[in-house]
Short mmCIF file of C-alpha atoms in Angstrom, two decimals:
data_model
loop_
_atom_site.label_atom_id
_atom_site.label_comp_id
_atom_site.label_asym_id
_atom_site.label_seq_id
_atom_site.Cartn_x
_atom_site.Cartn_y
_atom_site.Cartn_z
CA MET B 1 90.14 103.10 117.07
CA PRO B 2 92.75 101.76 119.49
CA THR B 3 91.60 99.11 121.94
CA SER B 4 93.07 97.53 125.02
CA ASP B 5 95.21 94.61 123.90
CA PRO B 6 95.71 91.44 125.92
CA PHE B 7 98.67 90.64 128.14
CA THR B 8 99.92 94.15 128.83
CA THR B 9 98.73 97.35 130.39
CA PRO B 10 99.40 100.80 128.93
CA GLU B 11 102.30 101.20 131.35
CA ASP B 12 104.25 98.23 130.00
CA ALA B 13 103.17 98.38 126.38
CA THR B 14 105.98 98.46 123.85
CA SER B 15 106.37 100.31 120.60
CA SER B 16 105.95 98.42 117.35
CA PRO B 17 109.16 97.80 115.42
CA VAL B 18 108.47 97.88 111.68
CA THR B 19 110.57 96.01 109.15
CA ALA B 20 109.59 96.49 105.51
CA SER B 21 111.00 95.01 102.35
CA PRO B 22 111.94 97.63 99.75
CA ALA B 23 108.72 98.74 98.08
CA ALA B 24 109.70 102.18 96.83
CA ALA B 25 110.52 100.77 93.42
CA LEU B 26 106.94 99.55 92.91
CA ARG B 27 105.25 101.91 90.51
CA SER B 28 102.16 100.36 88.96
CA SER B 29 99.25 97.96 89.34
CA LEU B 30 97.02 96.57 86.59
CA THR B 31 93.82 94.56 87.06
CA VAL B 32 92.41 92.64 84.09
CA ASP B 33 89.37 90.42 83.70
CA LEU B 34 90.50 86.78 83.61
CA ALA B 35 88.73 86.17 80.29
CA GLU B 36 90.79 88.93 78.70
CA VAL B 37 94.03 87.34 79.91
CA ALA B 38 92.90 83.95 78.58
CA ALA B 39 92.08 85.51 75.17
CA HIS B 40 95.52 87.12 74.82
CA PRO B 41 97.65 85.38 72.15
CA GLY B 42 99.93 82.79 73.71
CA SER B 43 98.36 83.21 77.14
CA PRO B 44 99.11 80.48 79.72
CA VAL B 45 95.55 80.90 81.05
CA THR B 46 93.41 78.25 79.42
CA ALA B 47 89.85 78.74 78.26
CA ASP B 48 88.92 75.89 80.57
CA PHE B 49 90.15 77.74 83.67
CA ALA B 50 88.64 81.03 82.51
CA ALA B 51 85.28 79.27 82.24
CA ASN B 52 85.64 77.51 85.60
CA PRO B 53 87.97 79.62 87.79
CA ASP B 54 87.50 77.62 90.99
CA LEU B 55 90.48 78.89 93.00
CA ARG B 56 90.95 75.48 94.59
CA ARG B 57 92.41 74.49 91.23
CA LEU B 58 95.32 76.85 92.00
CA LEU B 59 96.27 75.28 95.34
CA THR B 60 99.47 73.88 93.90
CA ALA B 61 102.22 76.00 95.49
CA ASP B 62 103.18 75.80 99.15
CA ASP B 63 104.36 79.42 99.23
CA ALA B 64 101.15 80.99 97.86
CA SER B 65 99.05 83.45 99.86
CA VAL B 66 95.54 82.04 100.17
CA TRP B 67 92.08 83.20 101.23
CA THR B 68 89.33 81.06 99.68
CA ILE B 69 85.87 79.75 100.49
CA GLY B 70 84.02 77.39 98.18
CA GLY B 71 86.35 78.19 95.28
CA LEU B 72 85.89 81.96 95.65
CA GLY B 73 88.38 84.43 97.14
CA LEU B 74 91.99 85.33 96.43
CA ILE B 75 95.28 83.53 95.79
CA GLY B 76 98.57 85.40 95.49
CA PHE B 77 101.88 84.31 93.95
CA GLY B 78 105.29 85.87 94.37
CA ARG B 79 106.30 88.53 96.91
CA ALA B 80 106.46 92.13 95.73
CA ALA B 81 106.71 93.70 99.21
CA ASN B 82 106.02 92.96 102.85
CA VAL B 83 106.04 94.59 106.25
CA VAL B 84 106.74 92.92 109.61
CA VAL B 85 105.33 94.56 112.72
CA THR B 86 105.27 93.58 116.38
CA GLY B 87 104.08 95.11 119.61
CA ASP B 88 101.10 97.18 120.64
CA ASP B 89 101.05 99.28 117.44
CA ARG B 90 101.22 96.35 115.04
CA PHE B 91 97.88 97.17 113.37
CA THR B 92 98.64 100.88 113.10
CA GLY B 93 102.11 100.23 111.71
CA ALA B 94 100.81 97.86 109.06
CA ARG B 95 98.01 100.22 108.09
CA ALA B 96 100.39 103.18 107.68
CA TRP B 97 102.75 101.09 105.53
CA TRP B 98 99.91 99.94 103.29
CA ASP B 99 98.47 103.43 102.86
CA GLU B 100 101.88 104.82 101.90
CA LEU B 101 102.61 102.00 99.48
CA THR B 102 99.28 102.17 97.63
CA ALA B 103 99.39 105.98 97.50
CA GLY B 104 102.59 105.70 95.45
CA LEU B 105 101.17 103.25 92.91
CA SER B 106 99.64 104.10 89.55
CA ILE B 107 96.57 101.85 89.83
CA VAL B 108 94.67 100.85 86.70
CA ASP B 109 91.58 98.94 87.75
CA PRO B 110 88.64 99.08 85.32
CA LEU B 111 86.69 96.57 87.44
CA SER B 112 86.84 98.79 90.54
CA ARG B 113 85.17 96.56 93.09
CA SER B 114 86.10 94.91 96.36
CA ALA B 115 89.43 93.03 96.20
CA THR B 116 90.38 94.26 92.72
CA GLY B 117 93.48 96.39 92.43
CA PRO B 118 96.46 95.74 94.74
CA VAL B 119 95.69 93.41 97.64
CA ALA B 120 97.77 92.60 100.72
CA PHE B 121 97.38 89.41 102.74
CA GLY B 122 97.81 89.84 106.48
CA ALA B 123 98.18 87.97 109.75
CA PHE B 124 98.54 89.43 113.23
CA ALA B 125 99.61 87.92 116.52
CA PHE B 126 96.96 87.26 119.14
CA ALA B 127 98.88 89.21 121.80
CA ARG B 128 101.00 92.33 121.61
CA THR B 129 103.75 90.65 123.64
CA SER B 130 104.11 87.82 121.13
CA THR B 131 107.42 87.45 119.33
CA ALA B 132 105.64 86.18 116.20
CA ALA B 133 105.95 88.30 113.06
CA SER B 134 102.72 90.13 112.29
CA GLY B 135 102.18 92.19 109.17
CA LEU B 136 101.18 92.29 105.52
CA VAL B 137 102.55 90.77 102.33
CA LEU B 138 101.82 92.11 98.84
CA PRO B 139 102.00 89.34 96.22
CA GLU B 140 103.28 90.15 92.77
CA LEU B 141 100.30 88.44 91.13
CA VAL B 142 96.82 87.91 92.62
CA ILE B 143 94.00 85.89 91.08
CA GLY B 144 90.55 86.74 92.42
CA HIS B 145 87.12 85.19 91.97
CA ASP B 146 83.78 86.38 93.32
CA HIS B 147 80.13 85.95 92.31
CA ASP B 148 80.57 88.61 89.62
CA GLY B 149 83.54 87.02 87.88
CA ALA B 150 87.30 86.48 88.02
CA TRP B 151 90.27 88.79 87.56
CA VAL B 152 94.06 89.03 87.76
CA THR B 153 96.06 91.85 89.35
CA LEU B 154 99.78 92.45 88.75
CA VAL B 155 102.00 94.92 90.63
CA SER B 156 105.34 95.90 89.15
CA THR B 157 108.28 98.28 89.08
CA ALA B 158 107.41 99.15 85.48
CA PRO B 159 105.74 102.53 84.92
CA GLU B 160 102.98 100.96 82.81
CA LEU B 161 101.61 97.45 82.45
CA THR B 162 99.82 95.54 79.70
CA ILE B 163 97.90 92.28 79.42
CA ALA B 164 101.08 90.78 77.97
CA ASP B 165 102.88 91.59 81.25
CA VAL B 166 100.09 89.88 83.22
CA ALA B 167 100.32 86.79 81.02
CA GLU B 168 104.11 86.67 81.41
CA ALA B 169 103.83 86.93 85.20
CA TRP B 170 101.24 84.12 85.27
CA ASN B 171 103.51 81.90 83.20
CA ARG B 172 106.43 82.66 85.54
CA LEU B 173 104.68 82.40 88.90
CA VAL B 174 101.64 80.13 88.72
CA PRO B 175 102.26 76.39 88.98
CA THR B 176 100.16 73.72 87.35
CA VAL B 177 96.41 74.40 87.33
CA LEU B 178 94.50 71.37 88.54
CA PRO B 179 91.94 69.90 86.13
CA ALA B 180 88.30 70.86 86.40
CA GLY B 181 86.08 68.52 88.34
CA ALA B 182 84.80 67.85 91.81
CA PRO B 183 87.36 69.28 94.24
CA GLU B 184 86.86 66.24 96.48
CA ALA B 185 88.10 64.01 93.69
CA LEU B 186 90.99 66.09 92.43
CA ALA B 187 92.21 67.82 95.54
CA PRO B 188 93.91 65.37 97.88
CA ASP B 189 96.17 63.42 95.58
CA ALA B 190 96.56 65.52 92.45
CA ASP B 191 100.08 65.58 91.06
CA THR B 192 101.56 69.06 91.42
CA THR B 193 105.22 68.23 91.11
CA SER B 194 105.69 70.31 87.98
CA GLY B 195 105.39 74.02 87.39
CA PRO B 196 107.29 77.15 88.42
CA GLY B 197 106.08 77.25 92.02
CA SER B 198 105.95 73.57 92.83
CA ASP B 199 108.22 71.71 95.20
CA PRO B 200 109.11 68.16 94.09
CA ASP B 201 110.52 67.39 97.54
CA SER B 202 107.15 68.09 99.18
CA ARG B 203 105.69 64.87 97.75
CA SER B 204 108.30 62.52 99.09
CA GLY B 205 105.95 60.08 100.78
CA SER B 206 106.22 61.49 104.29
CA ASN B 207 104.21 59.86 107.06
CA PRO B 208 103.86 62.62 109.66
CA HIS B 209 102.74 61.99 113.22
CA ALA B 210 101.44 64.12 116.07
CA VAL B 211 103.44 64.39 119.27
CA GLU B 212 100.92 64.85 122.07
CA ASP B 213 102.42 65.08 125.55
CA GLU B 214 100.01 63.38 127.96
CA ALA B 215 101.59 65.14 130.92
CA ALA B 216 101.00 68.47 129.18
CA ALA B 217 97.39 67.45 128.52
CA ARG B 218 96.89 66.76 132.24
CA THR B 219 98.44 70.13 133.09
CA TRP B 220 96.11 71.79 130.62
CA CYS B 221 93.09 70.12 132.23
CA ALA B 222 94.27 71.44 135.59
CA SER B 223 94.40 74.92 134.03
CA VAL B 224 90.81 74.50 132.86
CA GLU B 225 89.81 73.59 136.42
CA GLU B 226 91.59 76.68 137.71
CA GLY B 227 89.78 78.76 135.09
CA VAL B 228 86.45 77.36 136.26
CA GLN B 229 87.35 78.35 139.82
CA LEU B 230 88.15 81.91 138.69
CA ILE B 231 84.67 82.07 137.19
CA ARG B 232 83.04 80.68 140.33
CA ASP B 233 84.93 83.27 142.37
CA GLY B 234 83.47 86.03 140.19
CA GLN B 235 86.79 87.12 138.67
CA LEU B 236 85.79 86.03 135.15
CA GLU B 237 82.63 85.23 133.21
CA LYS B 238 84.31 83.24 130.44
CA LEU B 239 87.84 82.14 129.58
CA VAL B 240 89.27 80.61 126.41
CA LEU B 241 92.22 78.25 126.85
CA ALA B 242 94.22 76.81 123.96
CA ARG B 243 96.88 74.16 123.58
CA ALA B 244 99.33 73.13 120.86
CA VAL B 245 100.31 69.78 119.37
CA THR B 246 103.51 69.29 117.36
CA VAL B 247 103.46 67.49 114.01
CA GLU B 248 106.70 65.93 112.78
CA GLY B 249 107.56 64.53 109.38
CA ASP B 250 110.57 62.53 110.61
CA GLY B 251 112.89 64.34 108.25
CA GLN B 252 110.45 64.34 105.32
CA PRO B 253 108.75 67.61 104.27
CA LEU B 254 105.16 68.16 105.31
CA ASP B 255 102.92 68.43 102.25
CA LEU B 256 101.26 71.79 102.87
CA THR B 257 99.68 72.06 99.41
CA ARG B 258 97.93 68.74 99.95
CA ALA B 259 96.76 69.93 103.37
CA LEU B 260 95.30 73.12 101.90
CA ARG B 261 93.52 71.20 99.15
CA ARG B 262 92.03 68.82 101.69
CA LEU B 263 90.84 71.65 103.92
CA ALA B 264 89.41 73.64 100.99
CA ALA B 265 87.57 70.59 99.65
CA ASP B 266 86.30 69.11 102.92
CA TYR B 267 85.53 72.41 104.67
CA ASP B 268 84.22 74.44 101.75
CA THR B 269 82.01 76.61 104.00
CA CYS B 270 85.12 77.71 105.94
CA TRP B 271 87.78 80.20 104.87
CA THR B 272 90.96 78.37 103.86
CA TYR B 273 93.96 80.59 104.60
CA CYS B 274 97.73 80.51 104.15
CA VAL B 275 100.24 83.33 104.52
CA ARG B 276 103.90 83.83 105.40
CA ILE B 277 104.65 87.33 106.61
CA ALA B 278 108.40 87.39 107.25
CA ASP B 279 111.13 86.67 104.72
CA HIS B 280 113.27 83.66 105.60
CA GLU B 281 116.02 81.79 103.85
CA ASP B 282 113.85 78.75 104.56
CA ARG B 283 110.67 79.62 102.69
CA HIS B 284 108.82 76.94 104.68
CA ALA B 285 109.40 78.71 107.99
CA ASP B 286 106.55 80.33 109.93
CA THR B 287 103.79 79.73 107.39
CA LEU B 288 100.34 80.18 108.91
CA PHE B 289 97.66 77.90 107.45
CA GLY B 290 94.24 76.47 108.21
CA ALA B 291 90.50 76.67 107.51
CA THR B 292 88.58 78.93 109.87
CA PRO B 293 84.81 78.84 110.32
CA GLU B 294 84.81 82.25 112.00
CA ARG B 295 84.81 85.57 110.18
CA LEU B 296 86.12 88.31 112.44
CA VAL B 297 85.38 91.36 110.26
CA ARG B 298 84.51 91.99 106.65
CA VAL B 299 84.26 95.57 105.41
CA LEU B 300 82.59 95.93 102.03
CA ASP B 301 81.73 99.42 100.72
CA GLY B 302 81.01 100.83 104.16
CA THR B 303 79.22 97.82 105.64
CA LEU B 304 80.62 95.57 108.34
CA HIS B 305 79.93 91.82 108.42
CA ALA B 306 80.99 89.28 111.03
CA ARG B 307 80.24 85.71 112.07
CA VAL B 308 80.45 84.76 115.73
CA LEU B 309 80.99 81.15 116.78
CA ALA B 310 80.87 80.00 120.38
CA GLY B 311 79.44 76.70 121.57
CA THR B 312 80.81 73.47 120.09
CA LEU B 313 79.65 69.84 119.89
CA ASP B 314 81.70 66.97 118.48
CA ARG B 315 79.70 65.18 115.76
CA ALA B 316 81.23 61.91 116.90
CA SER B 317 79.31 62.31 120.17
CA ALA B 318 75.90 61.91 118.53
CA PRO B 319 74.32 58.57 119.54
CA GLU B 320 72.87 56.19 116.99
CA GLY B 321 69.17 56.45 116.34
CA ILE B 322 68.92 60.22 116.91
CA PRO B 323 69.07 62.58 113.88
CA GLY B 324 72.19 64.71 114.05
CA SER B 325 70.26 67.96 113.64
CA GLU B 326 68.06 67.09 116.62
CA TRP B 327 71.06 66.10 118.75
CA ALA B 328 72.89 69.32 117.88
CA ARG B 329 69.87 71.49 118.66
CA ARG B 330 69.28 69.75 122.00
CA ASN B 331 72.90 69.97 123.10
CA LEU B 332 73.76 73.39 121.66
CA PHE B 333 70.73 75.58 121.10
CA GLU B 334 68.85 74.38 124.18
CA ASP B 335 71.87 73.94 126.49
CA PRO B 336 72.32 76.80 129.00
CA LYS B 337 76.11 76.39 129.16
CA GLN B 338 76.50 76.59 125.36
CA ARG B 339 74.05 79.49 125.06
CA ALA B 340 75.84 81.43 127.81
CA GLU B 341 79.20 80.98 126.06
CA HIS B 342 77.65 82.22 122.81
CA GLU B 343 76.05 85.27 124.41
CA PHE B 344 79.41 86.33 125.88
CA ALA B 345 80.93 86.23 122.38
CA ILE B 346 78.09 88.21 120.80
CA GLY B 347 78.24 90.83 123.52
CA SER B 348 81.99 91.20 123.08
CA LEU B 349 81.66 91.92 119.35
CA LEU B 350 78.73 94.30 119.68
CA GLY B 351 80.52 96.31 122.35
CA SER B 352 83.64 96.61 120.20
CA VAL B 353 81.86 97.98 117.11
CA ALA B 354 79.42 100.27 118.93
CA ALA B 355 81.61 103.35 118.36
CA TYR B 356 81.65 102.77 114.59
CA THR B 357 77.96 102.35 113.86
CA GLU B 358 74.56 103.61 114.94
CA GLU B 359 72.75 100.30 114.51
CA VAL B 360 73.82 96.65 114.45
CA GLU B 361 71.79 93.82 112.97
CA SER B 362 72.25 90.33 114.39
CA SER B 363 70.54 86.97 114.01
CA THR B 364 67.46 86.90 116.26
CA ASP B 365 68.64 83.54 117.51
CA PRO B 366 71.89 81.72 116.80
CA PHE B 367 71.82 78.93 114.26
CA VAL B 368 73.62 75.60 114.22
CA LEU B 369 76.55 75.61 111.78
CA GLU B 370 77.32 72.10 110.55
CA LEU B 371 80.93 71.19 109.77
CA PRO B 372 82.24 67.71 108.98
CA ASN B 373 83.79 67.32 112.44
CA VAL B 374 81.71 69.53 114.78
CA TRP B 375 78.54 71.56 115.18
CA HIS B 376 78.77 75.21 116.29
CA LEU B 377 76.35 77.79 117.57
CA ALA B 378 76.71 80.69 115.13
CA SER B 379 75.34 84.20 114.66
CA ASP B 380 75.81 86.57 111.72
CA VAL B 381 76.17 90.29 112.44
CA SER B 382 76.09 93.28 110.07
CA ALA B 383 76.19 97.05 110.48
CA ASP B 384 76.46 100.18 108.33
CA LEU B 385 79.61 102.01 109.37
CA THR B 386 79.35 105.67 110.37
CA PRO B 387 81.55 108.00 108.27
CA GLY B 388 84.10 110.13 110.11
CA PRO B 389 84.52 113.92 109.84
CA ASP B 390 86.34 113.50 106.52
CA GLY B 391 83.48 111.47 105.07
CA THR B 392 85.35 108.16 104.98
CA VAL B 393 84.42 105.02 106.88
CA PRO B 394 86.99 103.08 108.90
CA SER B 395 89.14 100.56 107.06
CA ALA B 396 88.91 96.81 107.54
CA LEU B 397 92.20 96.83 109.43
CA GLU B 398 90.98 99.54 111.80
CA LEU B 399 87.88 97.46 112.57
CA VAL B 400 90.06 94.40 113.07
CA GLU B 401 92.04 96.27 115.70
CA ALA B 402 88.83 97.42 117.36
CA VAL B 403 87.22 94.00 117.73
CA HIS B 404 90.28 91.84 118.46
CA PRO B 405 90.34 89.88 120.69
CA THR B 406 86.71 88.80 120.95
CA ALA B 407 85.31 86.75 123.79
CA ALA B 408 85.25 83.80 121.38
CA VAL B 409 89.04 83.51 121.57
CA CYS B 410 89.90 85.37 124.78
CA GLY B 411 87.11 85.61 127.34
CA THR B 412 85.14 88.10 129.42
CA PRO B 413 86.12 90.59 130.77
CA THR B 414 88.80 90.89 128.11
CA HIS B 415 91.71 92.23 130.14
CA GLU B 416 91.22 89.88 133.07
CA ALA B 417 90.74 86.91 130.74
CA ALA B 418 93.91 87.81 128.83
CA GLU B 419 95.91 87.91 132.06
CA ALA B 420 94.56 84.48 133.00
CA ILE B 421 95.48 83.11 129.55
CA ALA B 422 99.06 84.35 129.93
CA ARG B 423 99.32 82.67 133.32
CA LEU B 424 97.51 79.39 132.62
CA GLU B 425 98.25 78.43 129.00
CA GLY B 426 102.03 78.32 129.20
CA LEU B 427 102.54 79.09 125.51
CA ASP B 428 102.88 82.01 123.11
CA ARG B 429 99.86 81.66 120.84
CA GLY B 430 101.73 83.58 118.14
CA LEU B 431 99.47 83.99 115.10
CA TYR B 432 96.96 81.40 116.35
CA ALA B 433 93.59 83.01 117.19
CA GLY B 434 94.80 86.30 115.71
CA PRO B 435 93.31 88.06 112.66
CA VAL B 436 94.12 86.66 109.21
CA GLY B 437 92.81 87.84 105.85
CA TRP B 438 93.28 90.53 103.20
CA LEU B 439 93.06 94.28 102.62
CA ASP B 440 92.63 96.20 99.37
CA SER B 441 93.61 99.77 98.45
CA ARG B 442 90.04 101.02 99.07
CA HIS B 443 90.23 99.74 102.67
CA ASN B 444 87.78 96.94 101.99
CA GLY B 445 88.92 93.68 103.50
CA ASP B 446 87.98 90.31 104.93
CA PHE B 447 89.58 88.94 108.09
CA GLY B 448 88.86 85.76 109.96
CA ILE B 449 90.22 84.39 113.20
CA ALA B 450 93.16 82.04 112.64
CA LEU B 451 91.50 78.90 114.01
CA ARG B 452 91.51 75.23 112.91
CA GLY B 453 95.06 75.56 111.71
CA GLY B 454 98.66 75.86 112.64
CA VAL B 455 102.09 77.17 111.75
CA ARG B 456 104.64 75.24 109.73
CA ARG B 457 107.88 75.97 111.59
CA THR B 458 110.26 74.16 109.24
CA ALA B 459 109.87 72.00 106.16
CA ASP B 460 109.13 68.94 108.31
CA THR B 461 107.57 70.32 111.51
CA ALA B 462 104.43 72.23 112.42
CA GLN B 463 102.44 73.22 115.45
CA VAL B 464 98.66 72.93 115.32
CA TYR B 465 96.38 74.61 117.85
CA ALA B 466 92.91 74.30 119.33
CA GLY B 467 91.10 75.96 122.19
CA CYS B 468 87.76 75.95 123.95
CA GLY B 469 85.56 78.31 125.90
CA VAL B 470 85.54 77.73 129.65
CA VAL B 471 82.46 78.73 131.65
CA GLU B 472 81.27 77.79 135.13
CA ALA B 473 79.72 74.50 133.97
CA SER B 474 82.84 73.36 132.07
CA VAL B 475 84.29 69.90 132.73
CA PRO B 476 88.06 69.64 131.98
CA ALA B 477 87.90 66.17 130.37
CA GLU B 478 85.10 67.33 128.08
CA GLU B 479 87.01 70.46 127.11
CA LEU B 480 90.08 68.35 126.29
CA ALA B 481 87.92 66.17 124.08
CA GLU B 482 86.60 69.29 122.36
CA THR B 483 90.14 70.44 121.51
CA ARG B 484 90.86 67.01 120.03
CA ALA B 485 87.76 67.28 117.84
CA LYS B 486 88.91 70.70 116.65
CA LEU B 487 92.45 69.44 115.96
CA ARG B 488 91.18 66.53 113.88
CA PRO B 489 90.63 68.37 110.55
CA VAL B 490 94.14 69.86 110.48
CA LEU B 491 95.86 66.66 111.56
CA ASN B 492 93.95 64.69 108.95
CA ALA B 493 94.78 67.25 106.27
CA LEU B 494 98.48 66.96 107.10
CA GLY B 495 98.22 63.19 106.72
CA VAL B 496 98.92 62.46 110.37
CA THR B 497 98.62 58.84 111.39
CA PRO B 498 98.34 57.78 115.03
CA ARG B 499 101.53 56.65 116.72
CA SER B 500 101.32 54.10 119.49
#
């Protein structure tokens, strides 16, 4: 269902240019249980990995497509096809491309459950006016792992596929598999300089640093104060303002695989993501990455799931002598400012999905979500989707379009908050705070909000982002401190050291 999108009105909305890589030659897709691939004679899949298919062990290639949480999820290697879309119809254009592509495939999928069969990874710009490339990418090989087991899916131009073809593709595309063991021990410094997808130059001993413009920080604080005034004047109820910090490697490549391993190990209750939509000669360019604590929409066999986060407290702010859980409850759950911010976000989501369901279930009260760097107020939401006239329920990507942007990343009312963001932030958010996740051929999918991350612009530069919710009681200096707390995990994962 189309929704009003931030930053433009229907009068000045633009059409969505679509650029797709040639996919007409793709003819088949085969999904095989991982154990069967491992048992195939000469298979590169070891019995050890088949027995312990923690996907964090595959975070060894900086051009992989990634969606993992606690070792479960999906990782894709190679690029079979992709579509780039921009503008107000970016979701519709991507959905039409995916439907056409999968309709032309001969899909063999004996497992037949969510995320088996062909899977596309996607990322979409926060605003329709953004110049960032939105779209979907279909990897050649996808390894999946859920609570029911692990599998491998291969797409190909061949008319038929066998387990031998899957094994050959694994051997060609998948770099070194990390050894089994505690991810915290193996992840940060494991040697991944060998293997078909590895990049020896990425481990060249770079010492990246963050470039934070103090003048820009003061300007941002002034924007927060102006946002507070808009709320006091009754023009807004809530506003979310973000800012960006540049990370530079001083000519040495940023180690993105190390960053992903750190995020996946340290933030294993968040969704670690990585995807590059557009094709570039520089394969490092415009790679979106991070670890988001916020699920935007999951559609699984006709049921919608979401997690709403709004209300944040830096764990470093907890005084000595007071248990952290007590401090978090007092300053989040019992704080009127934090509760008001959370209620705006819940209301935004519920209003967006109302047309797709007859009843929505939500947490009676929000709960405190503990992360290594911050506490959040969180609520889980679920709903059975109402079938349309043809008997089908809406796809994950259709629901993504319906709920984006939520109050958690934009504000309330949506259109007025979006206009204020465009005027006050002074940056193109690009893919930051937009939907990121995956979509299968049955229209199941899982999308989060691209938070706690950034975009690698070149081999040795990246921009990382953080934002905060502004309400009437907001204090600019405190909001600036909140953005620094949210930036900390990504900067640490990139190996950033302070520069005096």
